[in-house]
Amino acid sequence: MSVQEEALEEKRLLSKTSVGFWLYLMTDCLLFATLFATFAVLRDATAGGPAGRDIYEMPLVLAETLILLTSSFACGLALIAMTQKNIRQVLIGLGVTFVLGATFLFIEVSEFTKLISEGHGPQTSAFLSAFFTLVGTHGLHVFIGLLWLSVLAYTIWRRGITSKLTRQLTLFGLFWHFLDLIWIFVFTVVYMMGVVR
Amino acid sequence: MIIDWGFLLGRLSLDALPDNIVTVLGALGGLFGVLLIVGLLTVTRRWSWLWKTWITSLDPKKIGVMYLVVAGIMLLRGLADVVMMRVQQALFATNGAGPIDADMFQQVFSAHGTIMIFFVAMGIIFGLINLIVPLQIGARDVAFPLLNSISFWLFFAGMALMNVSLAVGEFSTAGWLAYPPLSGLEYSPGTGVDYWIWALQIAGIGSLLSGVNFLVTIFTMRRKGMTPMKMPIFVWSVIGSMLLVVFAFPILTATLGMLTLDRTIETHFFTSDLGGNPMMYVNLIWAWGHPEVYILALPAFGVFSEIVPVFSRKRLFGYTSMVWALMAIAVLSFTVWLHHFFTMGAGANVNAFFGIMTMIIAIPTGVKVFNWLFTMFRGRISFKTPMLWFMGFITTFTIGGVTGVLLAVPGIDFQVHNSLFLVAHFHNMIIGGVVFGAFAALAYWWPKLTGFRLHEGLGVAAFWSWLVGFVLAFGPLYILGLMGAARRLDHYDASLGWQGLFVVAGVGVMIILLGVFFQVLQLAYSIWKRDELRVGTDPWDGRTLEWSTSTPIAEYNFAALDAVEQRDAFWAMKSSHVREEATKFSDIRIPKNSGFGPGIAAVAFVGAFAVIWYMWWLAAVALVVTIVLAICAGMREDVERTITAEQVAAIEKKLWRTRRA
Ligand code: HEM
Ligand SMILES: [Cu+2]
């Protein structure tokens, strides 16, 4: 294939994968929408157990939010470095993203374990079932994101920035920002509206 | 130290094997079938052939054929379930005896509904899409070939899980949609509902991935010049259907997920205590379920919209309105789900809203019906089998539509809700629409895919048997429903005087079976006499691009990718005489085979089986292997091979020569 054809092919691949990935993100959005709807319905079904305002620790949640947003920022920097083919900066950016993401997850898991050890597990009431599932599903996505991120970082380190990795890193960026967006909704709908009421 | 190894097997023990004679026979029959196939493959040394040309193939045509084969076999299993129900209701339901007890009867109708919707109808739809869409848009492949293979094998794994429940454990007794609290842990502690959940979850994820895949395929891979309004109408119907998949299946995934949590870690989403809300489930499942009906129906509409013009030798009447109707149906189908539970106590205004929305869907559907009729008007119609199936479709479907509008009136629905009237209605839509559509499609596209026609006489016989059988099998159910017969009854009092009608319905099923027999015979006979039935590349004088390529179709579909100028692109080429065989070729790249699809599906199967039986260690292993496989799939390099221009030239020469000979 000529260089021209090669470039055309690359463009086509990029458009296919990004259209596909946007569609996938939309399906994921709907998955979350379902969980949000369930949460909204079951929010007051505390069945004698604690309500949201009794168990949320807002300072921690705020910290989580800031950490996740910062990690998105780091991820953005890594993407910019990618366009300049600066492998070192890409790796640093991804590293920071990873550390922040992992911290976020750590806080979330400790929040969960604390609740469970206090006897407020997901089996306590419909509200807590919905709470753990919604927040936990987001956490699961972050976990998968971290896995993906590690694999990407490793391959970039080994192989440099190939066109395929550029594509995948772009998609990863989309994914990570998407998780941010979902978290903003979690923060608002689950936590803020939970303590305000 | 003594270790209790019991955890290895979870709750699996010898008790899981069937003890009921009917189940034993069914399980043995299935096992025998599988062993027979395995034996045949081993004796004829076909394993590596099977692995290389089918199992690992990423060619959408092959994947499509595999979907259809699975759907065909599952149709037979679904029919076997029907026979059991019909025998029970016609002969034994009034005196309490009989080979099938209440528990088993419940498993049978649950299995029938689940199999027919998920593994027959969905299989048919995805099979057709795989076979036809790339050809009709003039492409060489789908957007993500590996993903496509993974989708199919997930579908297969779900199907396998569903059937394994026959031999190991039990199937759900909670109906095809498993309403809680009946399907919750408290009332269904066994493995049945878990089998149901995981068969659907795995197959459903496969469908979701397919939905994304085909949308991207249609959006980005159309032949040059094929603007949206020049696409074949079947492709539009697939867009509608796949948009619904992409919007609706995530709801199913989430809902099944929550039911799983309720059943495994004892959360309280849908339980009747501690704040759980079973109605939440019913709403969610129908928010997926109603669109699902249109996921199945829209492609069938598309098929008929292809067939009617070809066999009337006219352009499709009202192409633009057809497109708008398809899209309108797709959008509206998300606004009507509540009509499935008018009786569950939403207020009168809510019911009125959903009733009216439901009736509104009849408008675009009516537009389509009239478009088909106007296409036929003053056409030169030839009543070949595809067209016969269309005639059967349009009558049964319209009757189904009318009874549907009746059911959409909340007041009437209160009377016939949950009765056999409803069962008759939805079979009218689904058999008349989807199943007849599939048979029409098979008769229509078979010669393109194989190079020979299906025997016409046997096809006609099959059609009439199906049609007559259908009327006899479901006509009485309307009457029974109006007489007050509830659905899902294994038993009724003789004094009700229902038995006669049930016997008629049973006779109807026998005639349907006769139709199926004719179809099997038709396939066998046509394959046997394929030389006599041989046809050219374009036997029906077709209008769309799939008829422009060689038969059999090369693995790359089209050697040359000439731009498209009009709707009915091939018709235009034929009538302007610009059609000449390509002589200048270039290299073509096609994807290499891959074992990831079957691999990932096998792991999903094992993982699901482990969760069903509480073998947590195995589930964990499966999870880790899945992650590893996913990473490997993402890191694949060198995934394509090249067919050089010379090779293409040679292949083309050979393919086109076989046609002329
Ligand atoms: C081909 C001939 C068919 C016959 C004779 C037939 C017959 C029946 C019968 C007798 C029932 C049980 C009615 C009752 O509740 O008492 C039933 C239920 C059902 N059928 Fe069919 N059926 C056929 C094909 C199909 C197809 C093709 C589909 C879908 C693609 C389908 C989907 C269903 C569903 C969803 C149920 C409800 C199961 C439940 O109650 O949970 N059937 N059918
Ligand atoms: Cu509906």
CSV table of N, CA and C in Angstrom, one decimal, chain B residues 513-562:
chain,number,residue,atom,x,y,z
B,513,LEU,N,-46.6,-28.4,12.5
B,513,LEU,CA,-45.5,-29.4,12.5
B,513,LEU,C,-45.3,-30.0,11.1
B,514,LEU,N,-46.5,-30.2,10.5
B,514,LEU,CA,-46.4,-30.7,9.1
B,514,LEU,C,-45.7,-29.7,8.2
B,515,GLY,N,-46.0,-28.5,8.4
B,515,GLY,CA,-45.3,-27.4,7.7
B,515,GLY,C,-43.8,-27.5,7.9
B,516,VAL,N,-43.4,-27.7,9.2
B,516,VAL,CA,-42.0,-27.8,9.5
B,516,VAL,C,-41.4,-29.0,8.8
B,517,PHE,N,-42.2,-30.0,8.8
B,517,PHE,CA,-41.7,-31.2,8.1
B,517,PHE,C,-41.4,-30.9,6.6
B,518,PHE,N,-42.3,-30.3,6.0
B,518,PHE,CA,-42.1,-29.9,4.6
B,518,PHE,C,-40.9,-29.0,4.4
B,519,GLN,N,-40.6,-28.2,5.4
B,519,GLN,CA,-39.5,-27.3,5.3
B,519,GLN,C,-38.2,-28.1,5.4
B,520,VAL,N,-38.1,-29.0,6.3
B,520,VAL,CA,-36.9,-29.8,6.4
B,520,VAL,C,-36.7,-30.6,5.2
B,521,LEU,N,-37.8,-31.2,4.7
B,521,LEU,CA,-37.8,-31.9,3.4
B,521,LEU,C,-37.3,-31.0,2.3
B,522,GLN,N,-37.8,-29.8,2.3
B,522,GLN,CA,-37.5,-28.9,1.2
B,522,GLN,C,-36.0,-28.6,1.2
B,523,LEU,N,-35.4,-28.4,2.4
B,523,LEU,CA,-34.0,-28.2,2.5
B,523,LEU,C,-33.2,-29.4,2.0
B,524,ALA,N,-33.6,-30.5,2.5
B,524,ALA,CA,-32.9,-31.7,2.2
B,524,ALA,C,-33.0,-32.0,0.7
B,525,TYR,N,-34.2,-31.9,0.2
B,525,TYR,CA,-34.4,-32.3,-1.3
B,525,TYR,C,-33.7,-31.3,-2.1
B,526,SER,N,-33.7,-30.0,-1.8
B,526,SER,CA,-33.1,-29.0,-2.6
B,526,SER,C,-31.6,-29.1,-2.6
B,527,ILE,N,-31.0,-29.5,-1.5
B,527,ILE,CA,-29.6,-29.7,-1.5
B,527,ILE,C,-29.2,-30.9,-2.3
B,528,TRP,N,-30.0,-31.9,-2.2
B,528,TRP,CA,-29.8,-33.1,-3.0
B,528,TRP,C,-29.9,-32.9,-4.5
B,529,LYS,N,-30.9,-32.1,-4.9
B,529,LYS,CA,-31.1,-31.9,-6.3
B,529,LYS,C,-30.5,-30.5,-6.7
B,530,ARG,N,-29.4,-30.1,-6.1
B,530,ARG,CA,-29.0,-28.7,-6.3
B,530,ARG,C,-28.6,-28.5,-7.7
B,531,ASP,N,-28.1,-29.5,-8.4
B,531,ASP,CA,-27.7,-29.2,-9.8
B,531,ASP,C,-28.9,-28.9,-10.7
B,532,GLU,N,-30.1,-29.5,-10.4
B,532,GLU,CA,-31.2,-29.2,-11.2
B,532,GLU,C,-31.8,-27.8,-10.9
B,533,LEU,N,-31.6,-27.4,-9.6
B,533,LEU,CA,-32.2,-26.1,-9.2
B,533,LEU,C,-31.2,-25.0,-9.3
B,534,ARG,N,-30.1,-25.2,-10.0
B,534,ARG,CA,-29.1,-24.2,-10.1
B,534,ARG,C,-29.6,-22.9,-10.8
B,535,VAL,N,-29.2,-21.8,-10.3
B,535,VAL,CA,-29.6,-20.5,-10.9
B,535,VAL,C,-28.4,-19.6,-11.0
B,536,GLY,N,-28.6,-18.5,-11.7
B,536,GLY,CA,-27.5,-17.5,-11.9
B,536,GLY,C,-27.3,-16.6,-10.7
B,537,THR,N,-26.6,-15.5,-11.0
B,537,THR,CA,-26.3,-14.6,-9.9
B,537,THR,C,-27.5,-13.8,-9.5
B,538,ASP,N,-28.5,-13.7,-10.3
B,538,ASP,CA,-29.6,-12.7,-10.1
B,538,ASP,C,-30.9,-13.3,-10.5
B,539,PRO,N,-31.3,-14.4,-9.8
B,539,PRO,CA,-32.5,-15.2,-10.2
B,539,PRO,C,-33.8,-14.4,-10.2
B,540,TRP,N,-34.0,-13.4,-9.3
B,540,TRP,CA,-35.3,-12.8,-9.2
B,540,TRP,C,-35.3,-11.5,-9.9
B,541,ASP,N,-34.3,-11.2,-10.7
B,541,ASP,CA,-34.2,-9.8,-11.3
B,541,ASP,C,-34.2,-8.8,-10.1
B,542,GLY,N,-33.2,-8.9,-9.3
B,542,GLY,CA,-33.2,-8.0,-8.1
B,542,GLY,C,-32.8,-6.6,-8.3
B,543,ARG,N,-33.0,-5.8,-7.3
B,543,ARG,CA,-32.8,-4.4,-7.4
B,543,ARG,C,-31.6,-3.8,-6.6
B,544,THR,N,-31.1,-4.6,-5.6
B,544,THR,CA,-30.1,-4.1,-4.7
B,544,THR,C,-28.8,-4.7,-4.9
B,545,LEU,N,-27.7,-4.1,-4.3
B,545,LEU,CA,-26.4,-4.5,-4.7
B,545,LEU,C,-26.0,-6.0,-4.5
B,546,GLU,N,-26.6,-6.7,-3.5
B,546,GLU,CA,-26.2,-8.0,-3.2
B,546,GLU,C,-26.3,-8.9,-4.5
B,547,TRP,N,-27.3,-8.5,-5.4
B,547,TRP,CA,-27.5,-9.4,-6.5
B,547,TRP,C,-26.4,-9.1,-7.6
B,548,SER,N,-25.6,-8.1,-7.4
B,548,SER,CA,-24.7,-7.7,-8.5
B,548,SER,C,-23.4,-8.5,-8.4
B,549,THR,N,-23.1,-9.2,-7.3
B,549,THR,CA,-21.8,-9.8,-7.2
B,549,THR,C,-22.0,-11.3,-7.6
B,550,SER,N,-20.9,-12.0,-7.6
B,550,SER,CA,-20.9,-13.4,-8.0
B,550,SER,C,-21.6,-14.3,-7.1
B,551,THR,N,-22.0,-15.5,-7.6
B,551,THR,CA,-22.6,-16.5,-6.7
B,551,THR,C,-21.8,-17.8,-7.0
B,552,PRO,N,-21.3,-18.5,-6.0
B,552,PRO,CA,-21.2,-18.1,-4.6
B,552,PRO,C,-20.4,-16.8,-4.4
B,553,ILE,N,-20.6,-16.2,-3.3
B,553,ILE,CA,-20.0,-14.9,-3.1
B,553,ILE,C,-18.6,-15.1,-2.6
B,554,ALA,N,-17.7,-14.3,-3.2
B,554,ALA,CA,-16.3,-14.4,-2.7
B,554,ALA,C,-16.2,-13.9,-1.3
B,555,GLU,N,-15.2,-14.3,-0.5
B,555,GLU,CA,-15.1,-13.9,0.9
B,555,GLU,C,-15.0,-12.4,1.0
B,556,TYR,N,-14.5,-11.7,0.0
B,556,TYR,CA,-14.4,-10.3,0.1
B,556,TYR,C,-15.7,-9.6,-0.5
B,557,ASN,N,-16.7,-10.3,-0.8
B,557,ASN,CA,-18.0,-9.8,-1.3
B,557,ASN,C,-17.9,-9.2,-2.7
B,558,PHE,N,-17.1,-8.1,-2.8
B,558,PHE,CA,-17.1,-7.4,-4.1
B,558,PHE,C,-15.6,-7.2,-4.5
B,559,ALA,N,-15.3,-7.6,-5.8
B,559,ALA,CA,-14.0,-7.4,-6.2
B,559,ALA,C,-13.7,-5.9,-6.5
B,560,ALA,N,-14.7,-5.2,-7.0
B,560,ALA,CA,-14.5,-3.8,-7.3
B,560,ALA,C,-15.6,-3.0,-6.6
B,561,LEU,N,-15.2,-1.8,-6.2
B,561,LEU,CA,-16.2,-1.0,-5.4
B,561,LEU,C,-16.6,0.2,-6.2
B,562,ASP,N,-17.4,0.0,-7.2
B,562,ASP,CA,-17.9,1.1,-8.0
B,562,ASP,C,-18.9,2.0,-7.3
